[in-house]
PDB file of C-alpha atoms in Angstrom:
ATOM      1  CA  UNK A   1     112.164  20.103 -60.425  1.00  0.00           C
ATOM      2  CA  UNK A   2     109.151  21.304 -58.187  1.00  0.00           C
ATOM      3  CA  UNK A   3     109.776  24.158 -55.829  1.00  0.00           C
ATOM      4  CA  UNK A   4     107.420  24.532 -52.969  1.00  0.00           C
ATOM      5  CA  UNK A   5     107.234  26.094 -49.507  1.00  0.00           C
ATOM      6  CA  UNK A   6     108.416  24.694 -46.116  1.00  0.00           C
ATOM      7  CA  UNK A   7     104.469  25.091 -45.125  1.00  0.00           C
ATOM      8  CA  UNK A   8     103.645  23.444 -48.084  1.00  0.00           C
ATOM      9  CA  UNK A   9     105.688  20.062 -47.088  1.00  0.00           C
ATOM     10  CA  UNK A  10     104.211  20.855 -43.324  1.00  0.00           C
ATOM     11  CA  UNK A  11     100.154  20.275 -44.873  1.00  0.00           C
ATOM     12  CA  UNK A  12     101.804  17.905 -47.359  1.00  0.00           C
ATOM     13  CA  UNK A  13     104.103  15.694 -45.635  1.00  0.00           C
ATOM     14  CA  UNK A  14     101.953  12.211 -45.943  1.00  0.00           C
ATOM     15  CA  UNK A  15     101.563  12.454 -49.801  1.00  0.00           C
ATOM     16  CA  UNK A  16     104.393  14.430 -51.559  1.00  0.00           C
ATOM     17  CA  UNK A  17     104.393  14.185 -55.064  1.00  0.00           C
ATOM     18  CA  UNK A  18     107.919  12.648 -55.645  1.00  0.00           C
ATOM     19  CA  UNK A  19     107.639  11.552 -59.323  1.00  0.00           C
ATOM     20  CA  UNK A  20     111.139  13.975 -59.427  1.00  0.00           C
ATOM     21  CA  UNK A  21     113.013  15.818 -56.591  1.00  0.00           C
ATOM     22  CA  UNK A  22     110.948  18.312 -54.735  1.00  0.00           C
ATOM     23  CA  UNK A  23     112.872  21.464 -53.821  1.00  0.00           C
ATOM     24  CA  UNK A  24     111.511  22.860 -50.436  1.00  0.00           C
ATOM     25  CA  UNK A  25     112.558  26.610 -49.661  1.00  0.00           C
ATOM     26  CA  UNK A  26     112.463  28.804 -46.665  1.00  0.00           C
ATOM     27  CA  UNK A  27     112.384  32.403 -46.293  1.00  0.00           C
ATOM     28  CA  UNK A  28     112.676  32.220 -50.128  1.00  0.00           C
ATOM     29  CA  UNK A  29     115.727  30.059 -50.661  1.00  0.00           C
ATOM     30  CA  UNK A  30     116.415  26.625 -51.392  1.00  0.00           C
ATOM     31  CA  UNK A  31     116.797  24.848 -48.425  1.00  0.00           C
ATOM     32  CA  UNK A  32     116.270  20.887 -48.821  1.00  0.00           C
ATOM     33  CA  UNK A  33     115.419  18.681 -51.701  1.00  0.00           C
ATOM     34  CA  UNK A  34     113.053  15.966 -51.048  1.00  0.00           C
ATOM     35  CA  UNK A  35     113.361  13.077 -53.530  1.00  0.00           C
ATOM     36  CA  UNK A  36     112.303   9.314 -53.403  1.00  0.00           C
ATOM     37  CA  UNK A  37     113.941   6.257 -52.130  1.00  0.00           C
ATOM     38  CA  UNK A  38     114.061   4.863 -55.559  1.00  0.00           C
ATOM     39  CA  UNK A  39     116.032   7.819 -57.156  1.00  0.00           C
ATOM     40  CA  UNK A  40     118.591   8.198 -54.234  1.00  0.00           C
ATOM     41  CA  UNK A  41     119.292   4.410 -54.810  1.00  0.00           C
ATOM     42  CA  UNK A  42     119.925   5.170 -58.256  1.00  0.00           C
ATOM     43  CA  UNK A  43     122.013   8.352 -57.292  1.00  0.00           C
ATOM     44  CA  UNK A  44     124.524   6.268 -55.090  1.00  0.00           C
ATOM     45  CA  UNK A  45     125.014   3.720 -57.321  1.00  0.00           C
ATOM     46  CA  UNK A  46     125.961   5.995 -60.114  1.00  0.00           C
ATOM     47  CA  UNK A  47     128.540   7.744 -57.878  1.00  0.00           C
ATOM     48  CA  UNK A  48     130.075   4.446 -56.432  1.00  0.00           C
ATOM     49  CA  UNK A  49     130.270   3.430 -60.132  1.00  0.00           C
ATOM     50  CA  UNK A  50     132.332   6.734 -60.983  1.00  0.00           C
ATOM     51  CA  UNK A  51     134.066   6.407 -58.556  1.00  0.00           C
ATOM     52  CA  UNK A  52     135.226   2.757 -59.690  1.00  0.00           C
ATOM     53  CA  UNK A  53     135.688   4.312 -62.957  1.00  0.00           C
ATOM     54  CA  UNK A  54     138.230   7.104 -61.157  1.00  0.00           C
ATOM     55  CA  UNK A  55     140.020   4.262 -59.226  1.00  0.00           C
ATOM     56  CA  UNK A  56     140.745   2.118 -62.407  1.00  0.00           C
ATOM     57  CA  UNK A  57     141.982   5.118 -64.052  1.00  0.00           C
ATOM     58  CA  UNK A  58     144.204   6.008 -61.621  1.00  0.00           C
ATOM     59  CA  UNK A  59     145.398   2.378 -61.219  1.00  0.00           C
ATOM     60  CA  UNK A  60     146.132   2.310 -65.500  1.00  0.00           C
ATOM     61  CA  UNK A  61     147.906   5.451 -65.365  1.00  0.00           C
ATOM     62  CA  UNK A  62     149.975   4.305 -62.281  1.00  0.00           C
ATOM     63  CA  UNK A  63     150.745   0.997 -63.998  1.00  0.00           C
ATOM     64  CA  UNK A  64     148.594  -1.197 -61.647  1.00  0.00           C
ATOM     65  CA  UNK A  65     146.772  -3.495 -64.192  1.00  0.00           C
ATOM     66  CA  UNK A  66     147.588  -7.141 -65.191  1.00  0.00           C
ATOM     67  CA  UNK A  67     145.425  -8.911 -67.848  1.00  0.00           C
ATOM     68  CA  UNK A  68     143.348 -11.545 -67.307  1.00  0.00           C
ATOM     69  CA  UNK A  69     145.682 -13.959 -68.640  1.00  0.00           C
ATOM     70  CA  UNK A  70     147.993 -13.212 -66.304  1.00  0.00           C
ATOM     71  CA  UNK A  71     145.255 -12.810 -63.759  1.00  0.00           C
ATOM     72  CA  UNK A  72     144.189 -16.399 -64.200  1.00  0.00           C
ATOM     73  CA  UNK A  73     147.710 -17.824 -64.120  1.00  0.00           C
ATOM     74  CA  UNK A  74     147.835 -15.966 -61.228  1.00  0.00           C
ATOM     75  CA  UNK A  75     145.141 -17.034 -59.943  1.00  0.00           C
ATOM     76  CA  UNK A  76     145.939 -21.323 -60.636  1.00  0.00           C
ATOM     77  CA  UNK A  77     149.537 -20.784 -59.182  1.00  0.00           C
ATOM     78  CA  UNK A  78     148.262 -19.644 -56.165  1.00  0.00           C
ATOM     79  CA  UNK A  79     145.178 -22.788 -55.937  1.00  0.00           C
ATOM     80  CA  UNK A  80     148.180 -25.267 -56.810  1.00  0.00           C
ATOM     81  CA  UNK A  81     150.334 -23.608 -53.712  1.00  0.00           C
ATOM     82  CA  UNK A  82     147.321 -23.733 -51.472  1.00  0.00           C
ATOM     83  CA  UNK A  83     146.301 -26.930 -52.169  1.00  0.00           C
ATOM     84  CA  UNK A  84     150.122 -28.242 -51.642  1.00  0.00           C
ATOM     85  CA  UNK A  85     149.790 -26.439 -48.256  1.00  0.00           C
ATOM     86  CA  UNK A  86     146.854 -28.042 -47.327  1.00  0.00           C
ATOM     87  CA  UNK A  87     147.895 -31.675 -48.627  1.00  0.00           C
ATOM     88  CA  UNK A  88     151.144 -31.253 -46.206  1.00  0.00           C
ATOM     89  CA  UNK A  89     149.374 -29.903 -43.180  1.00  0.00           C
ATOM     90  CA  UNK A  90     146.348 -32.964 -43.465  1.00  0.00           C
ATOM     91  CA  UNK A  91     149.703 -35.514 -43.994  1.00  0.00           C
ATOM     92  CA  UNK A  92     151.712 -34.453 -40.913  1.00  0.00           C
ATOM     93  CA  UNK A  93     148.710 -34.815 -38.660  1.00  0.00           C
TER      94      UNK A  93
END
């Protein structure tokens, strides 16, 4: 990671080099990290997929998970009911 001076980003704003995050200090310390729009995409989408990860664990381990068998049958009960709804409701009218 390059480290470089708040004056430096002040002469440098319109062409940082941002082939990796850019650490800019002040007074000595770190104080913001400059990095392109490419890698914070990449950044938040690897966080929302941990956190997926953390949800589906927590769902196994509480016993919240079906398979996809019963998913589906699930899934064609509730298409058959709907449809049966829909057939009754376009018949009284």
């Amino acid at each position: 990671m390059n480290v470089e001076t708040v004056s430096f980003l002040k002469k440098n704003a319109a062409n940082l080099p941002l082939g990796e995050p850019l650490t800019i200090t002040q007074n000595g310390k770190p104080a913001y990290v400059i990095e392109s729009i490419e890698d914070r995409n990449r950044r938040e989408e690897a966080i929302a997929l941990l956190k997926l990860v953390s949800f589906a664990k927590s769902d196994m381990q509480a016993g919240r998970v079906i398979s996809s068998s019963s998913f589906k049958d699930r899934l064609a009960q509730r298409k058959k009911t709907l449809k049966e709804v829909h057939k009754y409701a376009t018949s009284s009218n």
